[in-house]
Tab-separated table of C-alpha atoms in Angstrom:
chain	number	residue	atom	x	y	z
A	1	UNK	CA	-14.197	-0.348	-62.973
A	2	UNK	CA	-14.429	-2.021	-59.413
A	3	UNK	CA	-14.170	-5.567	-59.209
A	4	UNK	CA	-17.551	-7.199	-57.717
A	5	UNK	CA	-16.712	-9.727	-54.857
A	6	UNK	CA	-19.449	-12.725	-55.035
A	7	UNK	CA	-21.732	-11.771	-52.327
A	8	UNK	CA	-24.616	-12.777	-53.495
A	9	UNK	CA	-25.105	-15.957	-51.378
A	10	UNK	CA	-24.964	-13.732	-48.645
A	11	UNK	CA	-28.304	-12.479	-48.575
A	12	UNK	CA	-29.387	-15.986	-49.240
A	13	UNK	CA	-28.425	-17.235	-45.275
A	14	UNK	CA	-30.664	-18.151	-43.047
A	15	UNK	CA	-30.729	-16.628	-40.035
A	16	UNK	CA	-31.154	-18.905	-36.591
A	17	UNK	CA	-31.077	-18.824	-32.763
A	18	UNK	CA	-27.149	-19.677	-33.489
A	19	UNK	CA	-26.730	-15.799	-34.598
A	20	UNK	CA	-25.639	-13.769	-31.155
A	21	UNK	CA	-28.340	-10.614	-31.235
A	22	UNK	CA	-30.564	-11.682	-33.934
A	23	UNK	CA	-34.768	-11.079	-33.464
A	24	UNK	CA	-36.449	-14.363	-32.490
A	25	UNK	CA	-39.019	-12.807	-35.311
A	26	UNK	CA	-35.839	-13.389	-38.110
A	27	UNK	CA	-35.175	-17.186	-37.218
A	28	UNK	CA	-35.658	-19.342	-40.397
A	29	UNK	CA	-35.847	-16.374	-43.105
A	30	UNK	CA	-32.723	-14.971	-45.369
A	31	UNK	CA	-30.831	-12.036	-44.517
A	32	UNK	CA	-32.313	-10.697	-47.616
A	33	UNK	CA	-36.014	-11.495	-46.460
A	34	UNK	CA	-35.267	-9.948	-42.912
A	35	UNK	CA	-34.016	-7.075	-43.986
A	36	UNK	CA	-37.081	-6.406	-46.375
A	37	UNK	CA	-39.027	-6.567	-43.654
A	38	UNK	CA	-37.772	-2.793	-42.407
A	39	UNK	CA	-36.512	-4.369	-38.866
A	40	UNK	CA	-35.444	-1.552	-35.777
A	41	UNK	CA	-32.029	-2.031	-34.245
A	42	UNK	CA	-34.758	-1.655	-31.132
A	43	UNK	CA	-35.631	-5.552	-31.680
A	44	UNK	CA	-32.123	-6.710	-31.810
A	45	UNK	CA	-30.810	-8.652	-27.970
A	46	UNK	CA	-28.038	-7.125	-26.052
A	47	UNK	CA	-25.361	-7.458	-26.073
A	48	UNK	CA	-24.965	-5.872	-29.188
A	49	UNK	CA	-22.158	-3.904	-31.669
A	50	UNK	CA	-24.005	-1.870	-34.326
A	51	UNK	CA	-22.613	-0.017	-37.394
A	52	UNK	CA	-23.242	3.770	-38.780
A	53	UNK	CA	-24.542	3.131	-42.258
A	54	UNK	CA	-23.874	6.971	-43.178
A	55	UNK	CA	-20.338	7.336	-41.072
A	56	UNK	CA	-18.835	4.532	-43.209
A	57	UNK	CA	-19.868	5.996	-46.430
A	58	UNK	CA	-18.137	9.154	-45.090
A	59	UNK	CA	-15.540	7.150	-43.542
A	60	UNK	CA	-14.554	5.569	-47.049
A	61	UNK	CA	-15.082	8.826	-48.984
A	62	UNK	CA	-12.444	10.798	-46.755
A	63	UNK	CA	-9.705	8.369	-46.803
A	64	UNK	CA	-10.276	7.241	-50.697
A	65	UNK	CA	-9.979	11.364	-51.742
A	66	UNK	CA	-6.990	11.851	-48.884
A	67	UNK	CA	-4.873	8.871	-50.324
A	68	UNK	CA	-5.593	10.259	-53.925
A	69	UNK	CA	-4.940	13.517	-53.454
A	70	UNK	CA	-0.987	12.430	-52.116
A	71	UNK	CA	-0.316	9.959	-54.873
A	72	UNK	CA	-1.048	6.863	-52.590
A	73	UNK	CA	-2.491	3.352	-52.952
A	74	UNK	CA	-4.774	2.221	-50.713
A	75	UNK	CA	-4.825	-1.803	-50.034
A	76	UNK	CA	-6.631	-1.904	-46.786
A	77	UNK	CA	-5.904	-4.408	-44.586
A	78	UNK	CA	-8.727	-6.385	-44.848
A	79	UNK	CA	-8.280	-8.619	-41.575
A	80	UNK	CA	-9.849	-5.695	-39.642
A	81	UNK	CA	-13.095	-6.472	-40.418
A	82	UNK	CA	-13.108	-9.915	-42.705
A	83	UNK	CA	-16.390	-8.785	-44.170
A	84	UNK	CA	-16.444	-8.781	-47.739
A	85	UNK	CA	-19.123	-6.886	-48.154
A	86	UNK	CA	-17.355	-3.818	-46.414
A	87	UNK	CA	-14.155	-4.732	-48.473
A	88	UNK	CA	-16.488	-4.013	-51.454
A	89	UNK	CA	-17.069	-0.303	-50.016
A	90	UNK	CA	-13.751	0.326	-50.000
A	91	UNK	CA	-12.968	-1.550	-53.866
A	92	UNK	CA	-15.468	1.120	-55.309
A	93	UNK	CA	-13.981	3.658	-53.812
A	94	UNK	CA	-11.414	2.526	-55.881
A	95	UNK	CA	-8.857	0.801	-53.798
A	96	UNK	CA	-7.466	-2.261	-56.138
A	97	UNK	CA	-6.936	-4.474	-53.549
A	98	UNK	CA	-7.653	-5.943	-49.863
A	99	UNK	CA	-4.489	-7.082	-47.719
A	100	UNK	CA	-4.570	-9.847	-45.421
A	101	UNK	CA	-2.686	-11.223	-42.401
A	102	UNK	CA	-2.446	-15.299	-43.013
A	103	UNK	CA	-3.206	-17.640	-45.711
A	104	UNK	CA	-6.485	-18.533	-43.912
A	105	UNK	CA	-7.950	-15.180	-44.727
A	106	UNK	CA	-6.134	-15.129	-48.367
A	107	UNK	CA	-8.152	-18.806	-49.190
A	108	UNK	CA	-11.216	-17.542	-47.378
A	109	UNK	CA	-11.481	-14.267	-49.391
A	110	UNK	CA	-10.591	-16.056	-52.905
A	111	UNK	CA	-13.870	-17.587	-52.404
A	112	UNK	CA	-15.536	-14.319	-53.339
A	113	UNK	CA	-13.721	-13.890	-56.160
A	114	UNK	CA	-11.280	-11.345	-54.525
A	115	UNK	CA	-8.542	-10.980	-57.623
A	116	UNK	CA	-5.918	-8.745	-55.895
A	117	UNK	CA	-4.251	-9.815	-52.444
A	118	UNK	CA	-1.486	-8.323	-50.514
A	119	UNK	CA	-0.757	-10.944	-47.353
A	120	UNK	CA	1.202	-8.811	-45.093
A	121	UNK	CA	3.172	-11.721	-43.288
A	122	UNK	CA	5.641	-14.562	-44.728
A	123	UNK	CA	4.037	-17.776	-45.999
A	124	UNK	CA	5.930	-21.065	-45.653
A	125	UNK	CA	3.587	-23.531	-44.789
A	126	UNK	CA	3.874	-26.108	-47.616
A	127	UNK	CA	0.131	-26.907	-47.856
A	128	UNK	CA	-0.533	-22.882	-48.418
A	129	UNK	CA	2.119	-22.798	-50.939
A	130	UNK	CA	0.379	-25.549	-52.334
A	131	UNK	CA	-2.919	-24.260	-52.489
A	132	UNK	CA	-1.318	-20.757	-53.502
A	133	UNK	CA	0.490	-23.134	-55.836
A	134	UNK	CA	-2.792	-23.678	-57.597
A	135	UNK	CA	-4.446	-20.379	-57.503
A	136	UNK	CA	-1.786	-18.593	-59.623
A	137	UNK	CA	-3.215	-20.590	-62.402
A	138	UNK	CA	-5.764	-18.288	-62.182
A	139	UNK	CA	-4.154	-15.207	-64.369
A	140	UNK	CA	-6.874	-12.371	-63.086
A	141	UNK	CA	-4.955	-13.253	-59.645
A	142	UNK	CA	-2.529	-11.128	-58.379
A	143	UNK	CA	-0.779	-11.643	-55.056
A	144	UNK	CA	1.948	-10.093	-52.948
A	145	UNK	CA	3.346	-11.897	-49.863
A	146	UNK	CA	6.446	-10.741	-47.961
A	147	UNK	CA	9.954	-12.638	-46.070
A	148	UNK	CA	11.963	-10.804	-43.850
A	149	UNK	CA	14.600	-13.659	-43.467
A	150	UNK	CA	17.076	-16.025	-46.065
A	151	UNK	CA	15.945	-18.538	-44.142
A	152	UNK	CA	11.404	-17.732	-44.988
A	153	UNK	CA	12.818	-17.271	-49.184
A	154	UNK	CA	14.941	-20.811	-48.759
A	155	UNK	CA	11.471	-22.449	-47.401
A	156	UNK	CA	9.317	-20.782	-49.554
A	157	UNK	CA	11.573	-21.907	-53.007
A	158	UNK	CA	12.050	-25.192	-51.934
A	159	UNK	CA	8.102	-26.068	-51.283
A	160	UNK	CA	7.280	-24.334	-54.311
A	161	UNK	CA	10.223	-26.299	-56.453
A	162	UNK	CA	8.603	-29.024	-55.118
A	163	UNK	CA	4.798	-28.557	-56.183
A	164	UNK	CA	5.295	-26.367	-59.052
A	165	UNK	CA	4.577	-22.958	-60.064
A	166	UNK	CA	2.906	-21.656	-62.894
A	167	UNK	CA	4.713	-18.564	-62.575
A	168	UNK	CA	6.681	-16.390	-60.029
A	169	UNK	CA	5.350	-15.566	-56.415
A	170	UNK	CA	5.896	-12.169	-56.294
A	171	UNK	CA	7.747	-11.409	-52.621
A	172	UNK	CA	8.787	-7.909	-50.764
A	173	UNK	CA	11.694	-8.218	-48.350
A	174	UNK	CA	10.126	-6.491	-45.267
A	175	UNK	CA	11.896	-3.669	-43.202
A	176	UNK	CA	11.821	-4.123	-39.612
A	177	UNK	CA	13.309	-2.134	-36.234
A	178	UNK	CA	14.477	-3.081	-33.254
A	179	UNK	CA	11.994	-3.064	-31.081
A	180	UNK	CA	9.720	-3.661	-33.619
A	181	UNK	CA	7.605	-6.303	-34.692
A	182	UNK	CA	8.348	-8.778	-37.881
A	183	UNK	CA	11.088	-7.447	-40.400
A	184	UNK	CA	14.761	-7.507	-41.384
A	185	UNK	CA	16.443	-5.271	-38.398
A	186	UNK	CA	18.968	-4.059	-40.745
A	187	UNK	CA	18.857	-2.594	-44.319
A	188	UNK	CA	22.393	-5.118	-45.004
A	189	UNK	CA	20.112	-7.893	-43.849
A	190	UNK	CA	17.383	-6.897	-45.979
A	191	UNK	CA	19.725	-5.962	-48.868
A	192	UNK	CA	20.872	-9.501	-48.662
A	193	UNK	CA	17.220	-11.196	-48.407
A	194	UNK	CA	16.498	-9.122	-51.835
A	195	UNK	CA	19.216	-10.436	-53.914
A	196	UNK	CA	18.459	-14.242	-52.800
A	197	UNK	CA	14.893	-13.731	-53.941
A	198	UNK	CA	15.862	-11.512	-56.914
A	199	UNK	CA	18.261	-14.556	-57.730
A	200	UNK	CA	15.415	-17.147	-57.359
A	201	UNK	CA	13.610	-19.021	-60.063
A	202	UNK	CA	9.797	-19.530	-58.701
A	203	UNK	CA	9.819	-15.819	-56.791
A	204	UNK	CA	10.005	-12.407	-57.447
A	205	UNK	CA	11.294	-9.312	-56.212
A	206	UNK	CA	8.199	-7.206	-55.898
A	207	UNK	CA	9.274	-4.344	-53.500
A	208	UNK	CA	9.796	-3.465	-49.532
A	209	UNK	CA	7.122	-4.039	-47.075
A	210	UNK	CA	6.761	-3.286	-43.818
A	211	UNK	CA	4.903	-1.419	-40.286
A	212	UNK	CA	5.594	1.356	-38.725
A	213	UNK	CA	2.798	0.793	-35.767
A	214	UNK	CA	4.450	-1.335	-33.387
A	215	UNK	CA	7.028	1.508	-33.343
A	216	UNK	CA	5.035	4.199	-31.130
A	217	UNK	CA	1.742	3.962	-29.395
A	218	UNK	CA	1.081	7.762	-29.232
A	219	UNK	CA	1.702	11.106	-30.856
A	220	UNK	CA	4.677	11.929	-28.646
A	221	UNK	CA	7.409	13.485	-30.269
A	222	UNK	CA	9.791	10.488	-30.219
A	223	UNK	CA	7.212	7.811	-31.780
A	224	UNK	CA	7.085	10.597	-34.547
A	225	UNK	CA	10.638	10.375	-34.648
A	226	UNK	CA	11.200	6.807	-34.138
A	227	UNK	CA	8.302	6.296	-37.220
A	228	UNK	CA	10.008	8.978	-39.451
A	229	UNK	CA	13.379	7.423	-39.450
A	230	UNK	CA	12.022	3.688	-39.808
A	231	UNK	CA	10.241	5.276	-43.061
A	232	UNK	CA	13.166	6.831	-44.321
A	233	UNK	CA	15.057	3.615	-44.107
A	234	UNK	CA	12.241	1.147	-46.286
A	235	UNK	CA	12.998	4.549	-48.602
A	236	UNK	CA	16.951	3.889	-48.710
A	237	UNK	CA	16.489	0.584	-49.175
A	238	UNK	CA	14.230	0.590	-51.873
A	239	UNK	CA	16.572	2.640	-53.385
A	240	UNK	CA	19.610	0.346	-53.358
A	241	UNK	CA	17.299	-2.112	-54.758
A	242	UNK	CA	16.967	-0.402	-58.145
A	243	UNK	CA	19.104	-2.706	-59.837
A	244	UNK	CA	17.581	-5.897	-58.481
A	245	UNK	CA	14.252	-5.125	-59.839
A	246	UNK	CA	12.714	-6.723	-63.712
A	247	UNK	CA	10.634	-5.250	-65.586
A	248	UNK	CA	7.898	-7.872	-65.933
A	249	UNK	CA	5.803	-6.484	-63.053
A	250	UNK	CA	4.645	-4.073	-60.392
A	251	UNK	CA	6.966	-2.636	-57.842
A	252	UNK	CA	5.702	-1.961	-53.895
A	253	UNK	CA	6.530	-0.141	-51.164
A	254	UNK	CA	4.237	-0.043	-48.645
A	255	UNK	CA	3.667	0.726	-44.764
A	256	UNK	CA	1.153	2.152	-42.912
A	257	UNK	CA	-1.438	0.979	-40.260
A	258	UNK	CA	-4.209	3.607	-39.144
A	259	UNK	CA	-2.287	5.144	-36.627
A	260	UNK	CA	1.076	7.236	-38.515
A	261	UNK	CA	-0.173	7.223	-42.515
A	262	UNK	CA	0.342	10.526	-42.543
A	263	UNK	CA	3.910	10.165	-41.585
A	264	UNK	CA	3.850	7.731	-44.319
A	265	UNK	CA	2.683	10.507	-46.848
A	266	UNK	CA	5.173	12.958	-45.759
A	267	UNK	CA	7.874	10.851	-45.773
A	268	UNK	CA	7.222	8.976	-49.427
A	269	UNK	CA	5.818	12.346	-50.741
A	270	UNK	CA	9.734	13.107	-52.507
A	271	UNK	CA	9.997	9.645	-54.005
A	272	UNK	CA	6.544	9.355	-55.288
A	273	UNK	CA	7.269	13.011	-56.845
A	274	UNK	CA	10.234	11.137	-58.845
A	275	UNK	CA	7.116	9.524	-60.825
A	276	UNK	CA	8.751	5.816	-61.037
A	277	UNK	CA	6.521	3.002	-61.523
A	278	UNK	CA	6.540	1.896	-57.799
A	279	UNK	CA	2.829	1.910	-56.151
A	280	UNK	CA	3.233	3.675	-52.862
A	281	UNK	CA	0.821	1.472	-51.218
A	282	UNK	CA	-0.595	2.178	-47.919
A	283	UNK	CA	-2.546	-0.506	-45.712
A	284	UNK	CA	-5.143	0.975	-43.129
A	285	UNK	CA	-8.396	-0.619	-42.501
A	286	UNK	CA	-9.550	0.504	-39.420
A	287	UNK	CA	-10.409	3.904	-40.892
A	288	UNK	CA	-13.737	1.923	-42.197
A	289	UNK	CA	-15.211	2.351	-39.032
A	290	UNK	CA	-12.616	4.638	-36.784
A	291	UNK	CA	-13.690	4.295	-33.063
A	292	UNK	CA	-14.065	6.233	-29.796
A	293	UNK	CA	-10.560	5.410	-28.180
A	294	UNK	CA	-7.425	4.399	-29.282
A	295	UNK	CA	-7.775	5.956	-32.950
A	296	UNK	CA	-9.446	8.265	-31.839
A	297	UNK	CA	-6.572	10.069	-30.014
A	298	UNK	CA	-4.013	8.967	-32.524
A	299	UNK	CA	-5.422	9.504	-36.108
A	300	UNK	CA	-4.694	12.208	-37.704
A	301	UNK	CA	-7.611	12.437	-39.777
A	302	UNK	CA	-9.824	12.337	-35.942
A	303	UNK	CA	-11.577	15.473	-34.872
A	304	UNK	CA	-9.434	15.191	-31.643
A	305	UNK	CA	-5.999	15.867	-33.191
A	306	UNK	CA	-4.863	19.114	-33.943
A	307	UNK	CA	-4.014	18.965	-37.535
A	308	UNK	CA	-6.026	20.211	-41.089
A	309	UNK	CA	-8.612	17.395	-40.759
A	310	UNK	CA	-10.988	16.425	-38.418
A	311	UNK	CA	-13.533	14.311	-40.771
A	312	UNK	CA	-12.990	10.709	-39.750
A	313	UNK	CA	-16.309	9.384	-37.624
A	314	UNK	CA	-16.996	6.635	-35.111
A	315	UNK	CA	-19.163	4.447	-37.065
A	316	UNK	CA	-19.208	1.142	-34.069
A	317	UNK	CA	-21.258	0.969	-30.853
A	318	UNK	CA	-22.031	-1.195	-28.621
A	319	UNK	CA	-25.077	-1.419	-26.339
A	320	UNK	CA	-25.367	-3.498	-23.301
A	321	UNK	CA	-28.471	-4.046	-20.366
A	322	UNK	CA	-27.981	-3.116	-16.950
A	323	UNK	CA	-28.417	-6.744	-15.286
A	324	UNK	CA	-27.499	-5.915	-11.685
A	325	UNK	CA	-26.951	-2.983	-9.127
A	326	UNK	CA	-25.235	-4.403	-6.562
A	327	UNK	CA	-24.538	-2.092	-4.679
A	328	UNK	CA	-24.337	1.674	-4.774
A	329	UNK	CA	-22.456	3.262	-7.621
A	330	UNK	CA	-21.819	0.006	-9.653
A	331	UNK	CA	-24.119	-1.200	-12.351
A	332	UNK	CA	-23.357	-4.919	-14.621
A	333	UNK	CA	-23.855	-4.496	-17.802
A	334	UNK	CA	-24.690	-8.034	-20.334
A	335	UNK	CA	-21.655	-7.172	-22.437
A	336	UNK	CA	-17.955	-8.452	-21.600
A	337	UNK	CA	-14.748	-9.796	-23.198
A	338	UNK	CA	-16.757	-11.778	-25.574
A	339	UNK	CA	-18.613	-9.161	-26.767
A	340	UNK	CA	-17.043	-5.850	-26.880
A	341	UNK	CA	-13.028	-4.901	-28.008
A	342	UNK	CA	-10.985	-4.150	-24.501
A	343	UNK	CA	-7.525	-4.573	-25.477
A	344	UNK	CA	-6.602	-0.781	-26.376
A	345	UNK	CA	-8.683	0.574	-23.911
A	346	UNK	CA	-12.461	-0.356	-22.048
A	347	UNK	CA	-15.750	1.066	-23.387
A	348	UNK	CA	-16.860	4.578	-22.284
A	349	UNK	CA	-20.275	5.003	-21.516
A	350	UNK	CA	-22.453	7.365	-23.932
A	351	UNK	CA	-25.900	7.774	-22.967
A	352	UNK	CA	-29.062	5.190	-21.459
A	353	UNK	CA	-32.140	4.688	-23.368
A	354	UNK	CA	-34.752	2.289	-23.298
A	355	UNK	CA	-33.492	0.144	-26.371
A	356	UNK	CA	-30.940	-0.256	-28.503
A	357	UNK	CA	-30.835	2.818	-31.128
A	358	UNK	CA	-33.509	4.315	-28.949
A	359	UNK	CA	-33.214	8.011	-27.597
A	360	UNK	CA	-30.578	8.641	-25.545
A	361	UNK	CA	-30.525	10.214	-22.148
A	362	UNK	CA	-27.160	11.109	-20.571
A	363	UNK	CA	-24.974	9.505	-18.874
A	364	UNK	CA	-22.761	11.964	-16.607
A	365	UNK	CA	-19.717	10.741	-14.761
A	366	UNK	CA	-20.567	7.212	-15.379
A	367	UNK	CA	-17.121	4.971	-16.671
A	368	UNK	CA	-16.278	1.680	-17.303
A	369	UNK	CA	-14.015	0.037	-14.397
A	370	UNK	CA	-13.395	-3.442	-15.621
A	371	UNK	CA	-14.771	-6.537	-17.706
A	372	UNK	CA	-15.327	-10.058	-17.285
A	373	UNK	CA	-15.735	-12.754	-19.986
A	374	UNK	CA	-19.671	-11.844	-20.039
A	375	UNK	CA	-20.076	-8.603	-17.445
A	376	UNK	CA	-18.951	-5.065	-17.574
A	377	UNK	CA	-18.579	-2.924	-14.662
A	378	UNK	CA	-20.048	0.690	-14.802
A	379	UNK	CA	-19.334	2.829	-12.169
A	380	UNK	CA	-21.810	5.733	-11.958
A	381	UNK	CA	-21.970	8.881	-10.198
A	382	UNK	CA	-25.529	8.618	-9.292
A	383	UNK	CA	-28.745	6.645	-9.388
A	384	UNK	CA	-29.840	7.304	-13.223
A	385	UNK	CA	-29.462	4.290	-14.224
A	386	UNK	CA	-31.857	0.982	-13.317
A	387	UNK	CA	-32.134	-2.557	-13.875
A	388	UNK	CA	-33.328	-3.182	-17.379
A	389	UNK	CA	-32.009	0.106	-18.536
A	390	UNK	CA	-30.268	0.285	-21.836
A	391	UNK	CA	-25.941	1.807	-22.024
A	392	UNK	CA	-25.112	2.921	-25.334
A	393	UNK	CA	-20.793	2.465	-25.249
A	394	UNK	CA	-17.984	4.119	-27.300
A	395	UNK	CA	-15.644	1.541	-27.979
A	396	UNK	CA	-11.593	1.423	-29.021
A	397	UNK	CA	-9.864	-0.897	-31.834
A	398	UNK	CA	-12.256	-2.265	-34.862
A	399	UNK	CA	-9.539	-5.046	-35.369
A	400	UNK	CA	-10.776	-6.873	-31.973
A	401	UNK	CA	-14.407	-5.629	-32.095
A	402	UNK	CA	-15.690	-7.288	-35.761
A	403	UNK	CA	-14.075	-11.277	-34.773
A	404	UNK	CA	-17.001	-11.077	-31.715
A	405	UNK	CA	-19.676	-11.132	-33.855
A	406	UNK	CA	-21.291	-13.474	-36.618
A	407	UNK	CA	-23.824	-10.457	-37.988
A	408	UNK	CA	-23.550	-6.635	-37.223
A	409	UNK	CA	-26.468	-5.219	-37.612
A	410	UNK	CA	-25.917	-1.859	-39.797
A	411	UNK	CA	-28.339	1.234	-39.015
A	412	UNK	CA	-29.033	4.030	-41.380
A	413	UNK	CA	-26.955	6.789	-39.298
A	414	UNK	CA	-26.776	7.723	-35.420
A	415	UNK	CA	-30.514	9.203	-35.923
A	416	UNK	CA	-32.223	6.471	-37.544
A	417	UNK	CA	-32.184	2.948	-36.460
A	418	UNK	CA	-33.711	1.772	-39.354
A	419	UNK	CA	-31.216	-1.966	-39.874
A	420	UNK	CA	-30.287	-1.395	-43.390
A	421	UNK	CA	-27.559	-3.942	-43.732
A	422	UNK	CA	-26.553	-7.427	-41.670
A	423	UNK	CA	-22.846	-7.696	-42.294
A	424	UNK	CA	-21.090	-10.986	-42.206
A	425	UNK	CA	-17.951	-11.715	-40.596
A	426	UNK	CA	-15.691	-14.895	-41.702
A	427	UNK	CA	-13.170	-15.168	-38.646
């Protein structure tokens, strides 16, 4: 049974002028009210991102039946979207838990009730181990934080000796790489960060953590390399950690982003076959809504790369007004750095219509040059497009697309802009 997040306050908002995008005709009613009212993605302002209602569904179907079918967990990482209303998608499609990058989130989503928390990131601020302190009371709570150095576990035992625990925090050294991001850069290092916390009396030994992303930024052959060895390694280690382990609860080892999971599947795929009692956790969240760039190229469940599957859809737009035409072959669109992700890649133009979610003419040879804080620069081919003039865009990376926005508006599919959903973002 799927746990049900609190969201019912949610629908009781009111909706204002404050809201980037929202109808002038919504100001004053609830979310819920709005919505009943059958509002058109049409009526909405630009600049605007909107979300495929019927590629998310698929979106969350695929991954949930690919992770089961390889003996995987799926905790997706939650800070992608920080919308608990799409974490709830993905908890009835049976994922058990949401992970999180900083206590901020971790206190933010325990206000809906969220019961199971993997924060993938050291905590050793005193006032979140306080607070965390003081959730654990709670026993439905279950959560999993990481330390990749003696010196995170010696902070983290003496805040919590301090306050007081009511039981264990349970803690995964994390595997790092040179070259990589956080994360022990040896397995003696980590090996020695395990036995201090397997030692301790207020934390637990709960597993190896770690990322494989920051190793490669492509499918070349030597990110595949460089992202099967680092996966190999969390597996040794885990390994030599047998002995360090209790018995008094669950065992992790997790990795992947939503870039190399399958790597992750085909490298854990002999160790989960061992049937222990670890949970072979992965953590992608950007799968909820894929995109039209960066994942795009590099997923291997996207259309574009040549593997078995080619099922995962591009469920975020945006769509931006042609304000000026300067000058021959350059349009400025209302969208910009505050609006729309840029930092794996710009926006590629799609097709011009009259309105948002309206039909689409296309949009041949047109691309995206630059962006300014408010302003993006199309550069077009020919005259097709006027002041006034509506630019649907593809766009790259969810996880710097969703913190933009207060309310995305959610249409029924790419054919029908029937606004089915507002979702809320907590950034």
């Amino acid at each position: 049974m799927a746990q049900r997040l609190l969201l019912d306050g949610l629908g009781a908002e009111r909706l204002s002028a404050r809201d980037k995008g929202i109808p002038e005709r919504a100001f004053g009613m609830t979310v819920d009210a709005f919505l009943a009212t059958a509002p058109r993605l049409s009526e909405f302002w630009t600049p605007l991102i909107a979300l495929d209602d019927s590629a998310m569904r698929s979106n969350v179907d695929v991954m949930a039946a690919w992770t089961r079918e390889r003996g995987l967990e799926l905790m997706p990482h939650g800070k992608t979207t920080m919308a608990p209303a799409l974490w709830q998608r993905q908890l009835d499609a049976g994922c058990p838990g949401i992970t999180l990058a900083n206590m901020d989130q971790v206190r933010a989503a325990r206000t809906f009730g969220l019961e199971e928390i993997m924060l993938a990131n050291a905590v050793v601020d005193p006032r979140s181990l306080r607070w965390l302190a003081e959730e654990l009371a709670d026993p439905e709570f279950r959560f999993l934080s990481w330390a990749d150095s003696v010196d995170t576990v010696e902070r983290m035992q003496s805040a919590l000796r301090e306050i007081g625990v009511p039981r264990r925090v349970d803690v995964c050294v994390e595997l790092g790489a040179p070259g990589g991001r956080t994360g022990a850069r040896t397995l003696d290092e980590a090996g020695e960060i395990a036995r201090l916390i397997a030692a301790s009396d207020v934390l637990r030994l709960a597993g190896v953590a770690g990322y494989e992303g920051s190793l490669g930024h492509d499918r070349s052959p030597e990110a595949l390399a460089a992202v099967r060895r680092y996966l190999g390694d969390q597996i040794a280690l885990h390994d030599s950690l047998a002995d360090l382990y209790d018995d008094e609860g669950d065992v992790f080892v997790t990795a992947g982003g939503s870039a190399y999971f399958d790597l992750v599947a085909e490298v854990y795929a002999p160790a989960i076959a061992r049937g222990e009692r670890t949970r072979w956790t992965l953590r992608s969240g950007a799968y909820i809504v894929h995109d039209d760039g960066f994942y795009r190229g590099i997923s291997p469940l996207d259309e574009t790369y040549d593997g078995e599957h080619g099922i995962l859809r591009s469920a975020m737009h945006g769509w931006t007004r042609v304000v000026s035409h300067p000058e021959p072959g350059l349009a400025l669109l209302d969208g910009g750095k505050r609006d729309l992700p840029f930092d794996e890649g710009l926006p590629t133009p799609q097709g011009v219509a009259a309105d948002p979610g309206a039909a689409l003419a296309p949009l041949a040879g047109a691309t995206v040059s630059s962006m300014n804080d408010q302003h993006t620069f199309l550069r077009l081919t020919d005259a097709g497009v006027g002041i006034g003039d509506v630019v649907l865009l593809g766009l790259s990376h969810p996880c710097t697309a969703f913190d933009k926005w207060h309310y995305l508006p959610v249409v029924a599919s790419a054919e029908d802009d029937r606004v089915v959903e507002l979702v809320r973002t907590f950034f």
